[in-house]
Amino acid sequence: MTLGFGLIGTGFMGKTHALAMGSVKAVMGDVPDVRLALLCDTPMAQAEARAAQFGFARATSDWRALVTDPEVDIVSITTPNGLHREMALAALAAGKHVWCEKPMALTLQDAREMAEAAERAGTVTLTGYNYIHNPAFLHAQRLIEGGRIGRPVHFRGWVDEDYQADPDLPWTWRATLADAGLGALGDLGCHLVSFAVGLMGPIESLIADTQVIHETRPLPDGSGLAAVENEDTATALLRFASGAQGSLSASRSAWGRKNRLDFEVHGTKGMIAFAQERMNELQLYVNEGPRSEQGFRTILTAPDHPPFGAFVPAPGHQLGFRDLKVLEARVLLQAIAGGAAPYPAFRDALVFEEVIHGIAQSAREERRVRFA
Amino acid sequence: MTLGFGLIGTGFMGKTHALAMGSVKAVMGDVPDVRLALLCDTPMAQAEARAAQFGFARATSDWRALVTDPEVDIVSITTPNGLHREMALAALAAGKHVWCEKPMALTLQDAREMAEAAERAGTVTLTGYNYIHNPAFLHAQRLIEGGRIGRPVHFRGWVDEDYQADPDLPWTWRATLADAGLGALGDLGCHLVSFAVGLMGPIESLIADTQVIHETRPLPDGSGLAAVENEDTATALLRFASGAQGSLSASRSAWGRKNRLDFEVHGTKGMIAFAQERMNELQLYVNEGPRSEQGFRTILTAPDHPPFGAFVPAPGHQLGFRDLKVLEARVLLQAIAGGAAPYPAFRDALVFEEVIHGIAQSAREERRVRFA
Amino acid sequence: MTLGFGLIGTGFMGKTHALAMGSVKAVMGDVPDVRLALLCDTPMAQAEARAAQFGFARATSDWRALVTDPEVDIVSITTPNGLHREMALAALAAGKHVWCEKPMALTLQDAREMAEAAERAGTVTLTGYNYIHNPAFLHAQRLIEGGRIGRPVHFRGWVDEDYQADPDLPWTWRATLADAGLGALGDLGCHLVSFAVGLMGPIESLIADTQVIHETRPLPDGSGLAAVENEDTATALLRFASGAQGSLSASRSAWGRKNRLDFEVHGTKGMIAFAQERMNELQLYVNEGPRSEQGFRTILTAPDHPPFGAFVPAPGHQLGFRDLKVLEARVLLQAIAGGAAPYPAFRDALVFEEVIHGIAQSAREERRVRFA
Amino acid sequence: MTLGFGLIGTGFMGKTHALAMGSVKAVMGDVPDVRLALLCDTPMAQAEARAAQFGFARATSDWRALVTDPEVDIVSITTPNGLHREMALAALAAGKHVWCEKPMALTLQDAREMAEAAERAGTVTLTGYNYIHNPAFLHAQRLIEGGRIGRPVHFRGWVDEDYQADPDLPWTWRATLADAGLGALGDLGCHLVSFAVGLMGPIESLIADTQVIHETRPLPDGSGLAAVENEDTATALLRFASGAQGSLSASRSAWGRKNRLDFEVHGTKGMIAFAQERMNELQLYVNEGPRSEQGFRTILTAPDHPPFGAFVPAPGHQLGFRDLKVLEARVLLQAIAGGAAPYPAFRDALVFEEVIHGIAQSAREERRVRFA
């Protein structure tokens, strides 16, 4: 089986998708062949340049042509979030498999529509929660499932960057509800929710607070100040369906944090902690053996933590960010080839988006928000 | 001036008070002389043994005799929290200066009564919030006050230990509201509140959630299970009077954490972070200089961070826990000698205790709690 | 320009070469196109399977056919070290560019012969010192060259793994001088030498000591013990041509170290330190600003550290091991396309190999070894 | 039993001795009472001020009077190293127990004379190697002795500070062989030797190199430059009597290092590592359990690591530098009271000083130096 790959968007994530699809078979072996069939960007000159660099057979500046192109089996959507819905619906309507970056959409309503369309289409969908494919994260899940830290009773998570920390940064569309939707929650918070749910199971309810730190920003043309409409930080108190509790906090204005995405899971027999900026390490504490020798151990990911070994057969030789995208691409391809259901498909990612919108709602309405 | 010191209780904190009072003049120089006058413990044999070891002139098993003893100017109260109120009121009534461990009392009402009695007595009071006397903490305060990280806009704090993490630990009085009062909040949370207020100013309101992880514990005599009445964890969303937001979280059931008491303060120009288990280090990130050289710097406390140099004139030669108590004793003695007002006196510590009780109340009543 | 790539060997390094050549154009953009032309492994079935997985056009089990194949412009040699010399000489004789893994050969004599053949051939050669292409390392070099830490006066380096730490590990050919040559020095030490020379300039002389920790190992067939002939550890005291001093130490029997390859450079104004197991971080201390704020800062590599941004345009999104190989492939391709001389070409890598053989010689002869 | 304590010198170390003797009974309990009898400093006014602050009964400006004072049983010598010999010989001749800071003397000959005098006197001597009394270090020793990391086969150690790193620092007597003796080796290196010997046993021989980084320094009066005669750095390759090998390195010009005193011991089953700047932590790696869970564990010192609990009965509440001196004082007092032989007595410390002088000699004479 050879699958034709069509890519819409060639920025940060678009390039990452292209690189992943271009190497996943070579790295992992256990997936169908992929043909880089068609790349879409605007203007056409840029599309052609990117297609040449990334190794695509053809280029287009018309995404509608791409989603219906007969040589395209998989459509990657890596455009600004406000465009996801329309593109995904069109691709699904054309019977394509869809790989869509997170968050799915600006509004929960749009995301729901996408999930419903995916169910109707019956094709394979996957959303871009790459961090949960990290062998370190998978190992944390295995440890918890295996009872290594007992019953998981408490969760804490943080996701922080500093790209909106500077008070002098000019105003952009990113500050608007209409064009950007949520702030830190949409950009960052949803990744943390994917961790929380992946480690602790469904969230039953939450109470939250959000904060706009920089209430206005200077307009780029120097004509004055414009309002920042979406949150710089968000923090939520979580109750999980399991009875466990926890919290999560997100900030896009946290100086010094470049890609913080950290968690700790407290269990009745031990604790697991992880920090994305050291993504090849896992911290484990277990209450066993002499107390004088107990301590958090720093586990370096290795071939002992599959599927690490597909990249490097030696421990301590790190994986990087684009390796996570290769693992994500593999999930998609294996699902298309008839393997396990992809996770998180649109219906799964909808749960994450319900949570981030629930956090915003709880803060806005000052009340507990419950999930079905 | 020579001040007579009377100590009630010789456990963990009692010994620490004795050691601090026995060395504060030698270490710091800038305080009155202290005479270790009278030590109280029960039974009398133990009081006498401890007095001999710690270097006290006399011993007693009657705390009422101690608080009225004419040779005693300062009374230290390091007994179980349920006894603080009665002892403090008696000592204040006798015109003594009072050094009392935290939390002040089991209930907020008792703490208020103590603060009022202190106002009436007009003597010097101090509560045992030793961590805020750490040169690293004082330096963090100076950096913030000096604008080094801009306007402080967000706070996060955690205080965790694992002394109640083991599900098989027998039930004790510590699990009861009547004898122990609050759980993790009283033991640990109040320290974290002293950090939050010390770095960010007054808390305006909060929403919180608490959790009993181990709902019952085995009775020591094997006769069955008894209920745990107070919280294992507590987490609160904070709003500060300054407009800043933040959160704090406390757990006494966090495996692997031995004395975690960590904070991070997000500012508009930088960030400061601290971890008590590495109490001689401060993390500072400032948005200045070439971006390619920016990073969190690990500052080792040193004579450049007064009053560190009184202990060791060389950087990198660490302070320990009992050094913090020496610094706390110094605050008390200097206030008695007519120096700056002690902090936190009973009236100051009452604020911290209002917060921890407010957290418990918010969780119980599921609503936002506001402070005057 | 499209260059035909031929790969000999498909193990750990072979796969890494294939992945790098398969993605370097897509990642970096600034290199010629590469066609994965021919792959060689044995037996033929394995060569065909690997060619299919890695995306090579053809497969062969005859390396001599590969090095003379008209569609092959670049030959990668990733076979066991004892085979490098013969293959490299044949490829160079056929006028091919050669990418060869380190160490170049089992003996210094063989490595010299290879370097001389490369000079005669006039084609481009590159050896597999991937760690010096890390943006963190390149930034360290730039900082030093720019005088950021003053005059570099002292170097320390360590390279440790634990693949030979277990006393019960069976004996293999790796323990023999005839088949493996040097021990820890050949496998690991040469990487560290590439750091030392890259940061401090040429080494003038050294004194060293080596150690065989496990003098015998059990034969796999259970028939007894066989001798370990090459070193488990090696440590050398270095004098650089610049007048600086330093040391380096290598071990293949250091439990817990998975890919330690660390250095620190002491300068007259500051210090730089690096640890490969955290390859996206650089530690920098500079004696500037208030002493109370000085500390080692942890710099996370980012687009501010070119060419990081070609992989990820966001800071804190890490590079991994195979990204280093992409950067190495780029050096080779740019040199072939007429860009800067590749480093380290055979003649450059010969210097590193002279040092590791010099360390072995110094230990053996118990005397200082000097380099031209 | 009450022992009279006499202190000569009230600088960094003098104050530390006073604080230790003033609190050791209160902290540990298991030692004789100590009376702070007599303090010596110059001029007399300073001696009196320090005696008042530290709690000594009397003061003198005449050290000869102190060493023969009938109320003095123990003499602490904390004066500049060049004065140790004369004072120690006088105190020993007067039948006193002697607590002397390290290094013992400027020359090995002087140190030998002191050790011989101590043997003749038959009183108790102790040298100021406080770091080996750290519960973390003692635990490392216990782990090694108990076989926890198998046979110790390799040692690495580093001791670094930056007090001579600044090229612009004025010249002082510390730069002279006559007044200061060794440089980094005497100030710092001897501590590291106490670690090496304490963990690995006797050193059989070594080869070393030393370096003067700043060959001249400006005279304080601005009249020109004067030569630096003693080493800024020293590095040695060690062979232990056990057959193990290793290395140690010392620098007084290592920017950013404030009190680095780190070691790692490689064993056949695991590794132990320690860093003095985090003196309440010990790193342990053991090859046991599933490989996927192996990692260095960070052990926080606690009451499980005696005698930690005498200071604080709770884990994670750190010890500081002056606590190490209390533990050192305890060793002295228990020996005087008839307990175990003190370590390191003069005869034991002589071994450390032989090593540092051996390192200087090896570097000077460019040859291997062997020890009896």
mmCIF file of N, CA, C and O in Angstrom, chain D residues 8-66:
data_model
loop_
_atom_site.group_PDB
_atom_site.id
_atom_site.type_symbol
_atom_site.label_atom_id
_atom_site.label_comp_id
_atom_site.label_asym_id
_atom_site.label_seq_id
_atom_site.Cartn_x
_atom_site.Cartn_y
_atom_site.Cartn_z
ATOM 1 N N ILE D 8 42.438 29.824 69.093
ATOM 2 C CA ILE D 8 43.377 30.814 68.537
ATOM 3 C C ILE D 8 42.916 31.159 67.128
ATOM 4 O O ILE D 8 42.903 30.304 66.239
ATOM 5 N N GLY D 9 42.553 32.412 66.946
ATOM 6 C CA GLY D 9 42.078 32.851 65.631
ATOM 7 C C GLY D 9 40.566 32.941 65.621
ATOM 8 O O GLY D 9 39.879 32.052 66.128
ATOM 9 N N THR D 10 40.039 34.027 65.053
ATOM 10 C CA THR D 10 38.579 34.215 65.077
ATOM 11 C C THR D 10 38.041 34.607 63.699
ATOM 12 O O THR D 10 36.994 35.246 63.593
ATOM 13 N N GLY D 11 38.762 34.222 62.662
ATOM 14 C CA GLY D 11 38.280 34.507 61.309
ATOM 15 C C GLY D 11 37.239 33.489 60.900
ATOM 16 O O GLY D 11 36.499 32.959 61.742
ATOM 17 N N PHE D 12 37.160 33.217 59.587
ATOM 18 C CA PHE D 12 36.219 32.251 59.021
ATOM 19 C C PHE D 12 36.192 30.983 59.869
ATOM 20 O O PHE D 12 35.166 30.623 60.461
ATOM 21 N N MET D 13 37.335 30.338 59.982
ATOM 22 C CA MET D 13 37.366 29.048 60.649
ATOM 23 C C MET D 13 37.288 29.185 62.171
ATOM 24 O O MET D 13 36.695 28.356 62.844
ATOM 25 N N GLY D 14 37.892 30.237 62.687
ATOM 26 C CA GLY D 14 37.857 30.430 64.133
ATOM 27 C C GLY D 14 36.426 30.538 64.634
ATOM 28 O O GLY D 14 36.026 29.887 65.610
ATOM 29 N N LYS D 15 35.652 31.343 63.964
ATOM 30 C CA LYS D 15 34.250 31.486 64.362
ATOM 31 C C LYS D 15 33.517 30.150 64.235
ATOM 32 O O LYS D 15 32.715 29.783 65.097
ATOM 33 N N THR D 16 33.816 29.433 63.182
ATOM 34 C CA THR D 16 33.162 28.141 62.986
ATOM 35 C C THR D 16 33.496 27.166 64.115
ATOM 36 O O THR D 16 32.625 26.442 64.603
ATOM 37 N N HIS D 17 34.771 27.170 64.565
ATOM 38 C CA HIS D 17 35.142 26.322 65.698
ATOM 39 C C HIS D 17 34.384 26.742 66.953
ATOM 40 O O HIS D 17 33.904 25.897 67.722
ATOM 41 N N ALA D 18 34.297 28.055 67.163
ATOM 42 C CA ALA D 18 33.613 28.544 68.360
ATOM 43 C C ALA D 18 32.143 28.124 68.343
ATOM 44 O O ALA D 18 31.600 27.633 69.343
ATOM 45 N N LEU D 19 31.500 28.312 67.200
ATOM 46 C CA LEU D 19 30.086 27.943 67.093
ATOM 47 C C LEU D 19 29.894 26.448 67.301
ATOM 48 O O LEU D 19 28.937 26.015 67.946
ATOM 49 N N ALA D 20 30.793 25.664 66.759
ATOM 50 C CA ALA D 20 30.670 24.214 66.879
ATOM 51 C C ALA D 20 30.819 23.784 68.334
ATOM 52 O O ALA D 20 30.017 23.011 68.864
ATOM 53 N N MET D 21 31.848 24.274 68.998
ATOM 54 C CA MET D 21 32.074 23.879 70.388
ATOM 55 C C MET D 21 30.955 24.407 71.291
ATOM 56 O O MET D 21 30.632 23.790 72.303
ATOM 57 N N GLY D 22 30.382 25.535 70.906
ATOM 58 C CA GLY D 22 29.313 26.104 71.719
ATOM 59 C C GLY D 22 27.997 25.360 71.600
ATOM 60 O O GLY D 22 27.108 25.538 72.432
ATOM 61 N N SER D 23 27.845 24.503 70.583
ATOM 62 C CA SER D 23 26.545 23.854 70.414
ATOM 63 C C SER D 23 26.607 22.342 70.299
ATOM 64 O O SER D 23 25.563 21.686 70.259
ATOM 65 N N VAL D 24 27.802 21.770 70.298
ATOM 66 C CA VAL D 24 27.890 20.334 70.000
ATOM 67 C C VAL D 24 27.183 19.488 71.058
ATOM 68 O O VAL D 24 26.508 18.504 70.720
ATOM 69 N N LYS D 25 27.298 19.868 72.296
ATOM 70 C CA LYS D 25 26.610 19.081 73.338
ATOM 71 C C LYS D 25 25.098 19.183 73.167
ATOM 72 O O LYS D 25 24.378 18.169 73.252
ATOM 73 N N ALA D 26 24.616 20.384 72.936
ATOM 74 C CA ALA D 26 23.174 20.570 72.782
ATOM 75 C C ALA D 26 22.646 19.794 71.582
ATOM 76 O O ALA D 26 21.579 19.187 71.640
ATOM 77 N N VAL D 27 23.415 19.783 70.516
ATOM 78 C CA VAL D 27 22.944 19.099 69.308
ATOM 79 C C VAL D 27 23.014 17.583 69.473
ATOM 80 O O VAL D 27 22.032 16.872 69.234
ATOM 81 N N MET D 28 24.201 17.108 69.859
ATOM 82 C CA MET D 28 24.453 15.665 69.775
ATOM 83 C C MET D 28 24.134 14.931 71.067
ATOM 84 O O MET D 28 23.804 13.751 71.044
ATOM 85 N N GLY D 29 24.353 15.583 72.188
ATOM 86 C CA GLY D 29 24.082 14.927 73.462
ATOM 87 C C GLY D 29 25.174 13.996 73.929
ATOM 88 O O GLY D 29 25.499 13.964 75.117
ATOM 89 N N ASP D 30 25.798 13.279 73.023
ATOM 90 C CA ASP D 30 26.694 12.182 73.394
ATOM 91 C C ASP D 30 28.161 12.596 73.509
ATOM 92 O O ASP D 30 29.054 11.830 73.152
ATOM 93 N N VAL D 31 28.397 13.793 74.002
ATOM 94 C CA VAL D 31 29.773 14.282 74.170
ATOM 95 C C VAL D 31 29.908 14.934 75.542
ATOM 96 O O VAL D 31 28.910 15.291 76.170
ATOM 97 N N PRO D 32 31.143 15.089 76.015
ATOM 98 C CA PRO D 32 31.347 15.794 77.293
ATOM 99 C C PRO D 32 30.900 17.253 77.176
ATOM 100 O O PRO D 32 30.791 17.801 76.081
ATOM 101 N N ASP D 33 30.678 17.853 78.332
ATOM 102 C CA ASP D 33 30.425 19.296 78.344
ATOM 103 C C ASP D 33 31.689 20.045 77.941
ATOM 104 O O ASP D 33 32.810 19.607 78.218
ATOM 105 N N VAL D 34 31.455 21.175 77.301
ATOM 106 C CA VAL D 34 32.571 22.017 76.883
ATOM 107 C C VAL D 34 32.375 23.410 77.470
ATOM 108 O O VAL D 34 31.275 23.956 77.438
ATOM 109 N N ARG D 35 33.451 23.932 78.050
ATOM 110 C CA ARG D 35 33.433 25.293 78.565
ATOM 111 C C ARG D 35 34.265 26.147 77.616
ATOM 112 O O ARG D 35 35.421 25.815 77.319
ATOM 113 N N LEU D 36 33.707 27.251 77.101
ATOM 114 C CA LEU D 36 34.466 28.144 76.220
ATOM 115 C C LEU D 36 35.358 28.992 77.112
ATOM 116 O O LEU D 36 34.942 30.016 77.651
ATOM 117 N N ALA D 37 36.591 28.540 77.294
ATOM 118 C CA ALA D 37 37.426 29.068 78.359
ATOM 119 C C ALA D 37 38.208 30.322 77.956
ATOM 120 O O ALA D 37 38.212 31.323 78.676
ATOM 121 N N LEU D 38 38.860 30.254 76.824
ATOM 122 C CA LEU D 38 39.814 31.310 76.497
ATOM 123 C C LEU D 38 39.909 31.477 74.985
ATOM 124 O O LEU D 38 40.011 30.496 74.242
ATOM 125 N N LEU D 39 39.891 32.736 74.564
ATOM 126 C CA LEU D 39 39.952 33.045 73.137
ATOM 127 C C LEU D 39 41.142 33.961 72.890
ATOM 128 O O LEU D 39 41.365 34.925 73.636
ATOM 129 N N CYS D 40 41.867 33.684 71.831
ATOM 130 C CA CYS D 40 43.031 34.511 71.506
ATOM 131 C C CYS D 40 42.889 35.130 70.124
ATOM 132 O O CYS D 40 42.630 34.433 69.132
ATOM 133 N N ASP D 41 43.073 36.440 70.082
ATOM 134 C CA ASP D 41 43.145 37.150 68.803
ATOM 135 C C ASP D 41 43.965 38.405 69.055
ATOM 136 O O ASP D 41 44.299 38.732 70.207
ATOM 137 N N THR D 42 44.314 39.110 68.009
ATOM 138 C CA THR D 42 45.007 40.384 68.168
ATOM 139 C C THR D 42 44.291 41.425 67.340
ATOM 140 O O THR D 42 43.774 41.094 66.270
ATOM 141 N N PRO D 43 44.263 42.679 67.770
ATOM 142 C CA PRO D 43 44.752 43.116 69.074
ATOM 143 C C PRO D 43 43.804 42.680 70.193
ATOM 144 O O PRO D 43 42.756 42.113 69.926
ATOM 145 N N MET D 44 44.151 43.016 71.373
ATOM 146 C CA MET D 44 43.402 42.572 72.551
ATOM 147 C C MET D 44 41.939 43.014 72.481
ATOM 148 O O MET D 44 41.041 42.268 72.864
ATOM 149 N N ALA D 45 41.724 44.240 71.971
ATOM 150 C CA ALA D 45 40.339 44.728 71.897
ATOM 151 C C ALA D 45 39.489 43.811 71.034
ATOM 152 O O ALA D 45 38.326 43.537 71.347
ATOM 153 N N GLN D 46 40.092 43.313 69.958
ATOM 154 C CA GLN D 46 39.338 42.395 69.098
ATOM 155 C C GLN D 46 39.110 41.065 69.810
ATOM 156 O O GLN D 46 38.031 40.473 69.708
ATOM 157 N N ALA D 47 40.101 40.622 70.514
ATOM 158 C CA ALA D 47 39.953 39.374 71.266
ATOM 159 C C ALA D 47 38.802 39.509 72.267
ATOM 160 O O ALA D 47 37.968 38.606 72.398
ATOM 161 N N GLU D 48 38.750 40.642 72.940
ATOM 162 C CA GLU D 48 37.687 40.815 73.936
ATOM 163 C C GLU D 48 36.310 40.908 73.297
ATOM 164 O O GLU D 48 35.330 40.351 73.804
ATOM 165 N N ALA D 49 36.251 41.601 72.171
ATOM 166 C CA ALA D 49 34.959 41.713 71.490
ATOM 167 C C ALA D 49 34.480 40.345 71.017
ATOM 168 O O ALA D 49 33.311 39.980 71.185
ATOM 169 N N ARG D 50 35.399 39.569 70.444
ATOM 170 C CA ARG D 50 35.023 38.237 69.939
ATOM 171 C C ARG D 50 34.653 37.305 71.110
ATOM 172 O O ARG D 50 33.721 36.518 71.013
ATOM 173 N N ALA D 51 35.392 37.405 72.196
ATOM 174 C CA ALA D 51 35.086 36.559 73.350
ATOM 175 C C ALA D 51 33.680 36.865 73.850
ATOM 176 O O ALA D 51 32.912 35.953 74.194
ATOM 177 N N ALA D 52 33.342 38.147 73.886
ATOM 178 C CA ALA D 52 32.005 38.537 74.345
ATOM 179 C C ALA D 52 30.942 37.994 73.382
ATOM 180 O O ALA D 52 29.918 37.449 73.807
ATOM 181 N N GLN D 53 31.211 38.131 72.092
ATOM 182 C CA GLN D 53 30.207 37.665 71.128
ATOM 183 C C GLN D 53 30.063 36.147 71.135
ATOM 184 O O GLN D 53 28.947 35.619 71.124
ATOM 185 N N PHE D 54 31.203 35.465 71.176
ATOM 186 C CA PHE D 54 31.154 34.002 71.056
ATOM 187 C C PHE D 54 30.846 33.311 72.385
ATOM 188 O O PHE D 54 30.608 32.108 72.412
ATOM 189 N N GLY D 55 30.920 34.066 73.479
ATOM 190 C CA GLY D 55 30.590 33.477 74.774
ATOM 191 C C GLY D 55 31.763 32.846 75.502
ATOM 192 O O GLY D 55 31.561 31.941 76.325
ATOM 193 N N PHE D 56 32.976 33.327 75.213
ATOM 194 C CA PHE D 56 34.145 32.807 75.935
ATOM 195 C C PHE D 56 34.292 33.527 77.272
ATOM 196 O O PHE D 56 33.983 34.724 77.387
ATOM 197 N N ALA D 57 34.809 32.813 78.248
ATOM 198 C CA ALA D 57 34.961 33.382 79.592
ATOM 199 C C ALA D 57 36.044 34.460 79.617
ATOM 200 O O ALA D 57 35.888 35.495 80.286
ATOM 201 N N ARG D 58 37.139 34.213 78.902
ATOM 202 C CA ARG D 58 38.248 35.151 78.942
ATOM 203 C C ARG D 58 38.833 35.347 77.553
ATOM 204 O O ARG D 58 38.610 34.529 76.660
ATOM 205 N N ALA D 59 39.643 36.407 77.419
ATOM 206 C CA ALA D 59 40.301 36.703 76.151
ATOM 207 C C ALA D 59 41.784 36.983 76.402
ATOM 208 O O ALA D 59 42.182 37.400 77.497
ATOM 209 N N THR D 60 42.570 36.734 75.361
ATOM 210 C CA THR D 60 43.985 37.062 75.431
ATOM 211 C C THR D 60 44.471 37.427 74.030
ATOM 212 O O THR D 60 43.855 37.041 73.036
ATOM 213 N N SER D 61 45.584 38.172 73.994
ATOM 214 C CA SER D 61 46.198 38.415 72.689
ATOM 215 C C SER D 61 47.506 37.641 72.577
ATOM 216 O O SER D 61 48.256 37.814 71.628
ATOM 217 N N ASP D 62 47.752 36.742 73.505
ATOM 218 C CA ASP D 62 49.010 35.999 73.559
ATOM 219 C C ASP D 62 48.732 34.509 73.415
ATOM 220 O O ASP D 62 48.316 33.842 74.355
ATOM 221 N N TRP D 63 48.998 33.989 72.205
ATOM 222 C CA TRP D 63 48.656 32.575 71.990
ATOM 223 C C TRP D 63 49.482 31.647 72.862
ATOM 224 O O TRP D 63 49.052 30.536 73.195
ATOM 225 N N ARG D 64 50.699 32.099 73.214
ATOM 226 C CA ARG D 64 51.529 31.238 74.073
ATOM 227 C C ARG D 64 50.916 31.091 75.458
ATOM 228 O O ARG D 64 51.020 30.023 76.086
ATOM 229 N N ALA D 65 50.283 32.162 75.902
ATOM 230 C CA ALA D 65 49.586 32.065 77.186
ATOM 231 C C ALA D 65 48.419 31.094 77.077
ATOM 232 O O ALA D 65 48.155 30.304 77.999
ATOM 233 N N LEU D 66 47.739 31.128 75.936
ATOM 234 C CA LEU D 66 46.570 30.247 75.763
ATOM 235 C C LEU D 66 46.970 28.787 75.798
ATOM 236 O O LEU D 66 46.337 27.972 76.481
#
